[in-house]
Amino acid sequence: MSTRAKEVGQPTQAQRRATTRRRLIDAALDVFSRNGFHAASLDEIAASAGVSKGAVYYNFTSKEDLFLTLLEERFQRILDNVRANSEGAQSAAHLFITAIEDVPGWLPLYLEFLAYAARTPRVAEDYARRFVRDSRRQVADTLQQFAAELDTALPAPVAELAVAVDAIVLGFTISRVFDPDTQRSLYPVPEVRLLPGREFPMDEDARAKFRARWREKMEGDPTKVRLYKDIGT
């Protein structure tokens, strides 16, 4: 780019490439979720993004590469939100579940891709290398973060817990698609009470740490919050 172009604020080549890539990923999410993995075409994704098909292949090697990039980005965004806004295991689970359902058609799309990958060794290896192993590592890091914030020990090696979380999420995804009525309460839940357990010791020292961390992390008057009062007394 010329010096004159930079002076008048025109985007650089790198910025134009980043914008094109962003438009392709956004378009892919819409087209994949609406049509499914197999029925979605790169031609339609390019048209939806307002770019040429050549621009698709400039940024991604294949339809599988584009989908895996979308999957990686979507998972990272969800996990970042969980890390930043959750207040514990129940809150993290709620944030995660809400996020994976915010795009209509995403869950059946994900299952369709899993079935395709399972029958295609090349895609299966890419999926394991680019998503499964890295997502488990990030889940393990998040579990360690929660344990440190609660000042408690994890009940099992963190790598094993990450595998368990991965399996639970996959099982939930399948159940949510085929039997959604069993995955939600039929009636409003007026309150949730915590049961004493090894993950949250209930001696006086633990309650004092809970009260201190609540006042440090949360805004407002804690004495007006039922959870704070239940654990703090």
CSV table of C-alpha atoms in Angstrom, one decimal:
chain,number,residue,atom,x,y,z
A,1,MET,CA,0.0,0.0,0.0
A,2,SER,CA,1.2,3.5,-0.8
A,3,THR,CA,2.1,6.1,1.8
A,4,ARG,CA,-0.7,8.2,0.4
A,5,ALA,CA,-3.2,5.4,1.0
A,6,LYS,CA,-2.1,5.1,4.6
A,7,GLU,CA,-2.4,8.8,5.2
A,8,VAL,CA,-6.0,8.9,4.1
A,9,GLY,CA,-6.9,6.0,6.4
A,10,GLN,CA,-7.5,3.3,3.8
A,11,PRO,CA,-7.3,-0.3,5.3
A,12,THR,CA,-4.1,-2.2,4.8
A,13,GLN,CA,-3.9,-5.4,2.9
A,14,ALA,CA,-3.7,-7.4,6.2
A,15,GLN,CA,-6.8,-5.5,7.5
A,16,ARG,CA,-8.8,-6.3,4.3
A,17,ARG,CA,-7.8,-10.0,4.6
A,18,ALA,CA,-8.9,-10.1,8.2
A,19,THR,CA,-12.2,-8.5,7.3
A,20,THR,CA,-12.8,-11.0,4.5
A,21,ARG,CA,-12.0,-13.9,6.8
A,22,ARG,CA,-14.4,-12.5,9.4
A,23,ARG,CA,-17.2,-12.2,6.9
A,24,LEU,CA,-16.6,-15.8,5.7
A,25,ILE,CA,-16.7,-17.2,9.2
A,26,ASP,CA,-19.9,-15.3,10.0
A,27,ALA,CA,-21.5,-16.4,6.8
A,28,ALA,CA,-20.4,-20.0,7.4
A,29,LEU,CA,-22.1,-20.1,10.8
A,30,ASP,CA,-25.4,-19.0,9.2
A,31,VAL,CA,-25.2,-21.3,6.1
A,32,PHE,CA,-24.0,-24.3,8.0
A,33,SER,CA,-26.6,-23.9,10.8
A,34,ARG,CA,-29.4,-23.5,8.3
A,35,ASN,CA,-28.5,-26.2,5.7
A,36,GLY,CA,-26.3,-28.6,7.6
A,37,PHE,CA,-22.7,-29.5,6.9
A,38,HIS,CA,-23.2,-31.7,3.8
A,39,ALA,CA,-25.9,-29.5,2.2
A,40,ALA,CA,-24.0,-26.3,2.7
A,41,SER,CA,-21.8,-25.3,-0.2
A,42,LEU,CA,-18.8,-23.0,-0.4
A,43,ASP,CA,-20.5,-21.2,-3.2
A,44,GLU,CA,-23.4,-20.2,-1.0
A,45,ILE,CA,-21.1,-19.3,1.9
A,46,ALA,CA,-19.0,-17.0,-0.5
A,47,ALA,CA,-22.2,-15.4,-1.8
A,48,SER,CA,-23.5,-14.8,1.7
A,49,ALA,CA,-20.3,-13.2,2.7
A,50,GLY,CA,-20.2,-11.1,-0.5
A,51,VAL,CA,-16.9,-12.4,-1.7
A,52,SER,CA,-15.7,-14.7,-4.5
A,53,LYS,CA,-15.2,-18.4,-4.1
A,54,GLY,CA,-11.5,-17.8,-4.7
A,55,ALA,CA,-11.5,-15.8,-1.5
A,56,VAL,CA,-12.8,-18.8,0.4
A,57,TYR,CA,-9.9,-21.0,-0.8
A,58,TYR,CA,-7.4,-18.2,-0.1
A,59,ASN,CA,-8.4,-18.3,3.6
A,60,PHE,CA,-9.4,-22.0,4.0
A,61,THR,CA,-8.1,-25.1,2.4
A,62,SER,CA,-11.5,-26.9,2.4
A,63,LYS,CA,-15.1,-26.9,3.7
A,64,GLU,CA,-13.8,-29.0,6.7
A,65,ASP,CA,-11.1,-26.5,7.4
A,66,LEU,CA,-13.7,-23.7,7.5
A,67,PHE,CA,-16.0,-25.6,9.8
A,68,LEU,CA,-13.2,-26.5,12.2
A,69,THR,CA,-12.1,-22.9,12.3
A,70,LEU,CA,-15.7,-21.9,13.1
A,71,LEU,CA,-15.8,-24.6,15.8
A,72,GLU,CA,-12.6,-23.5,17.4
A,73,GLU,CA,-13.6,-19.9,17.4
A,74,ARG,CA,-17.1,-20.6,18.8
A,75,PHE,CA,-15.7,-22.8,21.6
A,76,GLN,CA,-13.1,-20.2,22.5
A,77,ARG,CA,-15.7,-17.5,22.7
A,78,ILE,CA,-18.0,-19.6,24.9
A,79,LEU,CA,-15.1,-20.6,27.2
A,80,ASP,CA,-13.9,-17.0,27.5
A,81,ASN,CA,-17.4,-16.0,28.6
A,82,VAL,CA,-17.6,-18.8,31.1
A,83,ARG,CA,-14.2,-17.8,32.6
A,84,ALA,CA,-15.1,-14.1,32.8
A,85,ASN,CA,-18.7,-14.4,34.1
A,86,SER,CA,-19.3,-17.6,36.0
A,87,GLU,CA,-19.5,-17.7,39.8
A,88,GLY,CA,-19.0,-21.5,40.2
A,89,ALA,CA,-19.8,-24.8,38.6
A,90,GLN,CA,-23.5,-24.3,38.4
A,91,SER,CA,-23.1,-20.9,36.8
A,92,ALA,CA,-20.5,-22.1,34.4
A,93,ALA,CA,-22.8,-25.0,33.3
A,94,HIS,CA,-25.7,-22.6,32.7
A,95,LEU,CA,-23.5,-20.1,30.7
A,96,PHE,CA,-22.2,-23.0,28.6
A,97,ILE,CA,-25.5,-24.5,27.9
A,98,THR,CA,-27.1,-21.2,27.0
A,99,ALA,CA,-24.2,-20.3,24.6
A,100,ILE,CA,-24.2,-23.6,22.6
A,101,GLU,CA,-28.0,-23.2,22.0
A,102,ASP,CA,-27.9,-19.5,21.0
A,103,VAL,CA,-27.7,-20.4,17.2
A,104,PRO,CA,-30.7,-22.4,15.9
A,105,GLY,CA,-29.5,-25.6,14.2
A,106,TRP,CA,-26.1,-25.7,15.8
A,107,LEU,CA,-26.5,-28.9,17.8
A,108,PRO,CA,-27.7,-31.1,14.9
A,109,LEU,CA,-25.0,-29.5,12.7
A,110,TYR,CA,-22.3,-30.5,15.3
A,111,LEU,CA,-23.6,-34.1,15.5
A,112,GLU,CA,-23.7,-34.3,11.7
A,113,PHE,CA,-20.1,-33.2,11.5
A,114,LEU,CA,-19.1,-35.7,14.2
A,115,ALA,CA,-20.7,-38.6,12.2
A,116,TYR,CA,-18.9,-37.5,9.1
A,117,ALA,CA,-15.6,-37.2,10.9
A,118,ALA,CA,-16.0,-40.6,12.4
A,119,ARG,CA,-16.2,-42.1,8.9
A,120,THR,CA,-13.4,-40.0,7.4
A,121,PRO,CA,-10.0,-40.7,9.0
A,122,ARG,CA,-8.4,-37.6,7.7
A,123,VAL,CA,-11.1,-35.4,9.1
A,124,ALA,CA,-11.2,-37.3,12.4
A,125,GLU,CA,-7.5,-36.6,12.9
A,126,ASP,CA,-7.9,-32.9,12.1
A,127,TYR,CA,-10.8,-32.7,14.5
A,128,ALA,CA,-8.9,-34.4,17.3
A,129,ARG,CA,-5.7,-32.4,16.7
A,130,ARG,CA,-7.4,-29.0,16.3
A,131,PHE,CA,-10.3,-29.2,18.6
A,132,VAL,CA,-10.6,-32.2,21.0
A,133,ARG,CA,-7.1,-32.0,22.5
A,134,ASP,CA,-7.0,-28.3,22.7
A,135,SER,CA,-10.5,-28.0,24.2
A,136,ARG,CA,-9.7,-30.5,26.9
A,137,ARG,CA,-6.6,-28.6,27.7
A,138,GLN,CA,-8.5,-25.4,28.1
A,139,VAL,CA,-11.2,-27.1,30.1
A,140,ALA,CA,-8.5,-28.4,32.4
A,141,ASP,CA,-7.0,-24.9,32.8
A,142,THR,CA,-10.5,-23.6,33.6
A,143,LEU,CA,-11.1,-26.3,36.3
A,144,GLN,CA,-7.8,-25.4,37.9
A,145,GLN,CA,-8.8,-21.8,37.8
A,146,PHE,CA,-12.1,-22.5,39.6
A,147,ALA,CA,-10.3,-24.7,42.2
A,148,ALA,CA,-7.8,-22.0,42.9
A,149,GLU,CA,-10.5,-19.4,43.3
A,150,LEU,CA,-12.4,-21.6,45.7
A,151,ASP,CA,-9.1,-22.6,47.5
A,152,THR,CA,-10.0,-26.3,47.2
A,153,ALA,CA,-8.5,-29.4,45.8
A,154,LEU,CA,-9.9,-31.1,42.7
A,155,PRO,CA,-11.3,-34.6,43.4
A,156,ALA,CA,-9.3,-36.3,40.6
A,157,PRO,CA,-6.4,-35.5,38.2
A,158,VAL,CA,-7.4,-32.5,36.2
A,159,ALA,CA,-6.7,-34.2,32.8
A,160,GLU,CA,-9.2,-37.0,33.8
A,161,LEU,CA,-11.8,-34.4,34.9
A,162,ALA,CA,-11.4,-32.6,31.5
A,163,VAL,CA,-12.1,-35.8,29.7
A,164,ALA,CA,-15.1,-36.4,31.9
A,165,VAL,CA,-16.5,-32.9,31.2
A,166,ASP,CA,-16.0,-33.5,27.4
A,167,ALA,CA,-17.9,-36.7,27.6
A,168,ILE,CA,-20.7,-35.1,29.6
A,169,VAL,CA,-21.1,-32.2,27.2
A,170,LEU,CA,-21.2,-34.7,24.2
A,171,GLY,CA,-23.8,-36.7,26.0
A,172,PHE,CA,-25.8,-33.6,26.8
A,173,THR,CA,-25.6,-32.5,23.2
A,174,ILE,CA,-27.1,-35.8,22.0
A,175,SER,CA,-29.8,-35.8,24.6
A,176,ARG,CA,-30.7,-32.2,23.9
A,177,VAL,CA,-31.3,-32.9,20.2
A,178,PHE,CA,-33.3,-36.2,20.6
A,179,ASP,CA,-35.0,-35.8,23.9
A,180,PRO,CA,-35.1,-32.1,24.9
A,181,ASP,CA,-38.0,-32.4,27.3
A,182,THR,CA,-35.9,-34.4,29.8
A,183,GLN,CA,-33.2,-31.8,29.8
A,184,ARG,CA,-35.2,-29.1,31.5
A,185,SER,CA,-37.4,-28.6,34.5
A,186,LEU,CA,-41.2,-28.8,33.9
A,187,TYR,CA,-41.9,-26.3,36.7
A,188,PRO,CA,-40.2,-23.1,37.9
A,189,VAL,CA,-37.4,-23.8,40.4
A,190,PRO,CA,-38.0,-21.4,43.4
A,191,GLU,CA,-34.5,-21.9,44.9
A,192,VAL,CA,-31.4,-24.0,44.7
A,193,ARG,CA,-29.7,-25.2,47.9
A,194,LEU,CA,-26.1,-26.4,48.1
A,195,LEU,CA,-25.4,-29.8,49.7
A,196,PRO,CA,-22.3,-30.2,51.8
A,197,GLY,CA,-19.6,-32.1,49.8
A,198,ARG,CA,-15.9,-32.6,49.4
A,199,GLU,CA,-15.8,-29.9,46.8
A,200,PHE,CA,-17.1,-27.3,49.2
A,201,PRO,CA,-16.1,-27.8,52.9
A,202,MET,CA,-18.6,-26.2,55.3
A,203,ASP,CA,-16.5,-25.6,58.4
A,204,GLU,CA,-16.2,-22.1,59.8
A,205,ASP,CA,-12.9,-21.4,58.0
A,206,ALA,CA,-14.5,-22.3,54.6
A,207,ARG,CA,-17.5,-20.1,55.3
A,208,ALA,CA,-15.2,-17.2,56.3
A,209,LYS,CA,-13.3,-17.6,53.0
A,210,PHE,CA,-16.5,-17.7,51.1
A,211,ARG,CA,-17.8,-14.5,52.7
A,212,ALA,CA,-14.4,-12.7,52.0
A,213,ARG,CA,-14.3,-13.8,48.4
A,214,TRP,CA,-18.0,-12.8,47.8
A,215,ARG,CA,-17.3,-9.3,49.1
A,216,GLU,CA,-14.2,-9.1,46.9
A,217,LYS,CA,-15.8,-10.3,43.7
A,218,MET,CA,-19.5,-9.2,43.9
A,219,GLU,CA,-21.1,-5.8,44.0
A,220,GLY,CA,-24.0,-4.7,46.3
A,221,ASP,CA,-25.0,-5.6,49.8
A,222,PRO,CA,-24.2,-9.3,50.4
A,223,THR,CA,-26.6,-9.5,53.4
A,224,LYS,CA,-29.5,-9.2,51.0
A,225,VAL,CA,-28.4,-12.2,48.9
A,226,ARG,CA,-30.0,-15.5,50.0
A,227,LEU,CA,-27.0,-17.6,48.9
A,228,TYR,CA,-24.5,-15.5,50.9
A,229,LYS,CA,-26.7,-15.6,54.0
A,230,ASP,CA,-27.3,-19.4,53.7
A,231,ILE,CA,-23.5,-20.2,53.5
A,232,GLY,CA,-22.4,-17.4,55.7
A,233,THR,CA,-24.3,-18.4,58.7
